[in-house]
C-alpha positions as a LaTeX table, in Angstrom:
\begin{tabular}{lrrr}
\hline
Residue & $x$ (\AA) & $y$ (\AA) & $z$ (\AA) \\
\hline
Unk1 & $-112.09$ & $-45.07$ & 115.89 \\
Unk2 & $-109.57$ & $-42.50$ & 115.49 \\
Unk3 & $-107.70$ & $-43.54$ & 118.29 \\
Unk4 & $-107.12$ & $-47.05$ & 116.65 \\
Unk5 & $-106.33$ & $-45.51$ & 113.20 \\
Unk6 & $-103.11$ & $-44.18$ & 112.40 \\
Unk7 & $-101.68$ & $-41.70$ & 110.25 \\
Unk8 & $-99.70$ & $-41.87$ & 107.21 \\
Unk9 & $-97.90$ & $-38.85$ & 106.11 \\
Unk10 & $-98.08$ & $-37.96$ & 102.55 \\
Unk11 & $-95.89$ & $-35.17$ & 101.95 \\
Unk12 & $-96.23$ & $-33.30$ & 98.04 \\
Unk13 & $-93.17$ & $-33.17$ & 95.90 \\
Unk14 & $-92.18$ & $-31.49$ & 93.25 \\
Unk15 & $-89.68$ & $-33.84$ & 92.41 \\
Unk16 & $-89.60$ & $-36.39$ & 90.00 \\
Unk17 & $-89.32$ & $-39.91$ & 91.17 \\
Unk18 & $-87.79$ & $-42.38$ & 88.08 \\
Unk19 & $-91.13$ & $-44.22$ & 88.95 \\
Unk20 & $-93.05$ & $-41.37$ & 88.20 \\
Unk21 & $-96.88$ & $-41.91$ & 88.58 \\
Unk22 & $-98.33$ & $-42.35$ & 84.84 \\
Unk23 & $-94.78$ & $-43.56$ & 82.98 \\
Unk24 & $-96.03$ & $-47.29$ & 82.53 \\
Unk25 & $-99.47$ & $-48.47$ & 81.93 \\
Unk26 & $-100.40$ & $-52.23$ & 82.75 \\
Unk27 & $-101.94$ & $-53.06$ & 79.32 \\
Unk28 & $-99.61$ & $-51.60$ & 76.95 \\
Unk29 & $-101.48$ & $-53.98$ & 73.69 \\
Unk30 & $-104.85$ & $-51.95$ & 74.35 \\
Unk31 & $-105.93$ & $-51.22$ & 70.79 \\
Unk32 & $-106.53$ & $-47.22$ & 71.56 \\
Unk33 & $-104.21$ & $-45.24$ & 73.47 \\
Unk34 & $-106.10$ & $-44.51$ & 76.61 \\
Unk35 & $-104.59$ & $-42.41$ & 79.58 \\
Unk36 & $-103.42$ & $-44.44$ & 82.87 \\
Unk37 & $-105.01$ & $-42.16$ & 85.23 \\
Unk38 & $-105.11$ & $-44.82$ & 88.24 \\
Unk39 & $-102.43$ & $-45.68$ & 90.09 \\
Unk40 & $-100.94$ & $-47.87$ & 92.95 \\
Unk41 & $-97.81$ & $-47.18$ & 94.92 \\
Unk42 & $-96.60$ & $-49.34$ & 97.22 \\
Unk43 & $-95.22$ & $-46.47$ & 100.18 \\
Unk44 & $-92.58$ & $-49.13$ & 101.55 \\
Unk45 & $-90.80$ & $-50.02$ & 98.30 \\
Unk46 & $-91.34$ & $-46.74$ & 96.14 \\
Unk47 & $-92.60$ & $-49.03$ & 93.49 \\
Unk48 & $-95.74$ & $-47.87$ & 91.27 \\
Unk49 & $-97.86$ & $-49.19$ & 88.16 \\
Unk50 & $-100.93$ & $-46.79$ & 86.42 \\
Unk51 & $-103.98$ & $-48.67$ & 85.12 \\
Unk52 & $-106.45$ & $-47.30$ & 82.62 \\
Unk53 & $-108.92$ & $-48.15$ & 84.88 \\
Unk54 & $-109.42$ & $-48.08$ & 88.90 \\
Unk55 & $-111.05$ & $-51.51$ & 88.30 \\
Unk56 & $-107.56$ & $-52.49$ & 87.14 \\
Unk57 & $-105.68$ & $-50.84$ & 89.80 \\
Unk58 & $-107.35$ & $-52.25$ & 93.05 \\
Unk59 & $-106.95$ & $-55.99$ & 91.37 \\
Unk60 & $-103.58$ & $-55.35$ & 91.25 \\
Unk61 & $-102.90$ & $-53.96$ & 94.53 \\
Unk62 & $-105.10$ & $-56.43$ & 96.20 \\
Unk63 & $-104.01$ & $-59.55$ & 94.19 \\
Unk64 & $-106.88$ & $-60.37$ & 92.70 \\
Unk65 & $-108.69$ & $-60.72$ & 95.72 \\
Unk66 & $-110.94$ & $-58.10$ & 94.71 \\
Unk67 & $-111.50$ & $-57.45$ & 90.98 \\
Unk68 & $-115.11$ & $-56.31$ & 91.04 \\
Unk69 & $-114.49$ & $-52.11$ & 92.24 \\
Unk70 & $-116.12$ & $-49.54$ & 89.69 \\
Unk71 & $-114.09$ & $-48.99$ & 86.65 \\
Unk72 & $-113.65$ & $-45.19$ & 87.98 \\
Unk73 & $-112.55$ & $-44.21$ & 91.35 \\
Unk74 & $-115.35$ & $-41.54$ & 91.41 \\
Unk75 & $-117.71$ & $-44.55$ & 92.15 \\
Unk76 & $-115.63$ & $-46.03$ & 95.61 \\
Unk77 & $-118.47$ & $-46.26$ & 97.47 \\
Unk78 & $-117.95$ & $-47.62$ & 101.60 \\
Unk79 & $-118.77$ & $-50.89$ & 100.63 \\
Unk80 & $-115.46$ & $-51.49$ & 99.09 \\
Unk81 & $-113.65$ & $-49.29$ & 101.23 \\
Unk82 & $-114.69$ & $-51.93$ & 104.23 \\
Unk83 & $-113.66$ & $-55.00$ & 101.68 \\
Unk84 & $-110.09$ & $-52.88$ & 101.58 \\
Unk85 & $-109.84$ & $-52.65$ & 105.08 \\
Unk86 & $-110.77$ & $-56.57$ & 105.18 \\
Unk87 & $-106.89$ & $-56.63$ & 104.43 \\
Unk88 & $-105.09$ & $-54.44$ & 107.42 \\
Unk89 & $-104.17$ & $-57.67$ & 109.36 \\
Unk90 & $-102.49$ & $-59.49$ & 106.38 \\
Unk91 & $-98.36$ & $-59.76$ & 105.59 \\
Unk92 & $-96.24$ & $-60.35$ & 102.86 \\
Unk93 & $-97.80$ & $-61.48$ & 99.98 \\
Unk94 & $-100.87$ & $-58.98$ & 99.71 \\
Unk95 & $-100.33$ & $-55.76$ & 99.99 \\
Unk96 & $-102.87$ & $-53.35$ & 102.65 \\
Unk97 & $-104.54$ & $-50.42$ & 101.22 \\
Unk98 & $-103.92$ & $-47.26$ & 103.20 \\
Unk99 & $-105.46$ & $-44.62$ & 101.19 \\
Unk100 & $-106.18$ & $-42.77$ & 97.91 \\
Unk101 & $-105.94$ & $-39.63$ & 96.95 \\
Unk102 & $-107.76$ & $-37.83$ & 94.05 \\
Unk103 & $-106.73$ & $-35.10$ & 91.47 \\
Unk104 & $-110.28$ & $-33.34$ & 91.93 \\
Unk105 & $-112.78$ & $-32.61$ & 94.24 \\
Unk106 & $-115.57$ & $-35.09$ & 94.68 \\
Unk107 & $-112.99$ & $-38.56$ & 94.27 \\
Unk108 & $-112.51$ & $-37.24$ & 90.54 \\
Unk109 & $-109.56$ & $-37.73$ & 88.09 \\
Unk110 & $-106.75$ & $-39.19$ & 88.42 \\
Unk111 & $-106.60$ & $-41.67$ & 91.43 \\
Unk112 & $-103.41$ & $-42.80$ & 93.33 \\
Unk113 & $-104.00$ & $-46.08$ & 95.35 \\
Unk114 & $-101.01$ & $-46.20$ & 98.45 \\
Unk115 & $-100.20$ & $-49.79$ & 99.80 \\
Unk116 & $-97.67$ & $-51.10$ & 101.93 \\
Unk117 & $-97.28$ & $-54.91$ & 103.78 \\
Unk118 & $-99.11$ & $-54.44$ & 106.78 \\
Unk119 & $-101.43$ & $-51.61$ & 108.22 \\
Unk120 & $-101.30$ & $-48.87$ & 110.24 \\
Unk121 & $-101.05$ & $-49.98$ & 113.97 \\
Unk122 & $-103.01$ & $-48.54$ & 116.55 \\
Unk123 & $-102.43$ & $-45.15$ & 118.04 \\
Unk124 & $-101.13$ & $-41.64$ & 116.19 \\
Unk125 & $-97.77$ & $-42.53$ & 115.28 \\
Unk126 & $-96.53$ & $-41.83$ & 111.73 \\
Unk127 & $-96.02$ & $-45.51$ & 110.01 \\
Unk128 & $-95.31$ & $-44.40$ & 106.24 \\
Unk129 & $-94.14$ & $-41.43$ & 104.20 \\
Unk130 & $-93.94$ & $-41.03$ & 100.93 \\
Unk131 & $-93.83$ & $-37.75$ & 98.72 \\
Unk132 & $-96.19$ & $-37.39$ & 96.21 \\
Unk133 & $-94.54$ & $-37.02$ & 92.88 \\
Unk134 & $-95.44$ & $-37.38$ & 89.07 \\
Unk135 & $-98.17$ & $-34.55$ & 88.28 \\
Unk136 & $-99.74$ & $-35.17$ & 91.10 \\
Unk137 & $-97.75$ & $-33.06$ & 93.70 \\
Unk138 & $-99.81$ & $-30.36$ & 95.03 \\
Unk139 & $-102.85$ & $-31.33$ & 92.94 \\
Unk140 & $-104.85$ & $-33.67$ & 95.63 \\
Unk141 & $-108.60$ & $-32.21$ & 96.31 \\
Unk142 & $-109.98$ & $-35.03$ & 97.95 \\
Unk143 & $-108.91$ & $-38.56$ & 99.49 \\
Unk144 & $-110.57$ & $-41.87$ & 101.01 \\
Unk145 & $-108.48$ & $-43.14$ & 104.22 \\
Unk146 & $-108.83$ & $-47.16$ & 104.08 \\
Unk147 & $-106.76$ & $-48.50$ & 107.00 \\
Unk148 & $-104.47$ & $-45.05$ & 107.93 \\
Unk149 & $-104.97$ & $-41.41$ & 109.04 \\
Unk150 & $-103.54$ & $-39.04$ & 105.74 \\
Unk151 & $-101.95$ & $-36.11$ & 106.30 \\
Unk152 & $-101.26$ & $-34.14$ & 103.36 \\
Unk153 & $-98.12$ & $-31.68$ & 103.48 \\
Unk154 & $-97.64$ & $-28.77$ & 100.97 \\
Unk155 & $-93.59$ & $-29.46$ & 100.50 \\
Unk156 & $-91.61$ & $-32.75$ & 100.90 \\
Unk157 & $-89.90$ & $-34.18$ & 103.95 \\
Unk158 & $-93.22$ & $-33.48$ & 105.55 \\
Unk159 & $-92.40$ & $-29.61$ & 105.19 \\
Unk160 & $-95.33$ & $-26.97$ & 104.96 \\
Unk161 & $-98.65$ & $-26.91$ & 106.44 \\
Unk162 & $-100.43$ & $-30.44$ & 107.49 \\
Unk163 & $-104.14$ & $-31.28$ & 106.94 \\
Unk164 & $-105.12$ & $-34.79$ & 108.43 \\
Unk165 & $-108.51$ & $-36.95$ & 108.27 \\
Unk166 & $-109.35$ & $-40.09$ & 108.64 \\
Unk167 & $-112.42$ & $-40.07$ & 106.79 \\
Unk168 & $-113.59$ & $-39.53$ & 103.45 \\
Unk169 & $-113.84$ & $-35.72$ & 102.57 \\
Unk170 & $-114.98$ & $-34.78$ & 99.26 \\
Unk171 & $-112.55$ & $-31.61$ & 99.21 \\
Unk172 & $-109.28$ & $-31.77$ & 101.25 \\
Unk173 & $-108.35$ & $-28.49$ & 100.10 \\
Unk174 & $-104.76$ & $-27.35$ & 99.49 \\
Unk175 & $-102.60$ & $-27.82$ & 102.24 \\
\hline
\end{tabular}
């Protein structure tokens, strides 16, 4: 398996992108103020949109194909991982879910959802990089790989110290 999974580099920032991770929520008439703590970033085009709920997030970043995933993104459970992977051979329209990372150990707090237009293809090559930026640089503790290897950097421009998986570890530890 891990020779037909590749890697996606995820290098953490310190930076602050305009499209900072939690600047725009996707339901902005809620009634109560409630904190966009899941994300989706598309790695190809930079752009981003936070949800109040992961629920909310993976319908967007799969286009409605899938719009029945726990309302947090502690609950992923492998099931819907495999219905995210379901999308690695499509193009253009629907995005492919790479991987997300989590603010906490154990798939807690906030969640960032990474997409891009195709998958990973076969083999250990980097496809996508993308810096980490928006509170959530240097604050990943654990991750679920969909269709790409992560490998989480401590600096940017894949600088620092590397930790890869292509699994799901509750703790990734700080690279």
């Amino acid at each position: 398996m891990l020779s037909r999974t590749s890697r996606i580099a995820l290098a953490c920032s310190t930076a602050l992108l305009s499209t900072a991770i939690g600047t725009a929520t996707a339901h902005a008439a809620q009634p109560q103020s409630q904190p966009a703590d899941n994300s989706v970033v598309n790695v190809e085009t930079g752009k981003s949109q936070c949800f109040t709920t992961f629920r909310q997030a993976i319908a967007s970043t799969t286009h409605g194909r899938i719009t029945n995933a726990p309302l947090s993104a502690k609950d992923i459970d492998q099931t819907l991982v495999e219905r995210l992977r379901g999308t690695t051979g499509t193009r253009g329209a629907q995005d492919v879910q790479l991987g997300i990372i989590y603010e906490h150990s154990n798939y807690g707090g906030t969640s960032v959802t990474h997409s891009a237009g195709s998958g990973c293809r076969s083999g250990n090559g980097r496809d996508y990089q993308t810096d980490i930026s928006g509170g959530m640089d240097n604050q990943t503790s654990s991750l679920t790989t969909v269709s790409c290897w992560m490998e989480l950097r401590d600096s940017p421009a894949r600088a620092g110290p590397a930790r890869n998986t292509s699994s799901r570890p509750p703790t990734s530890g700080t690279p």
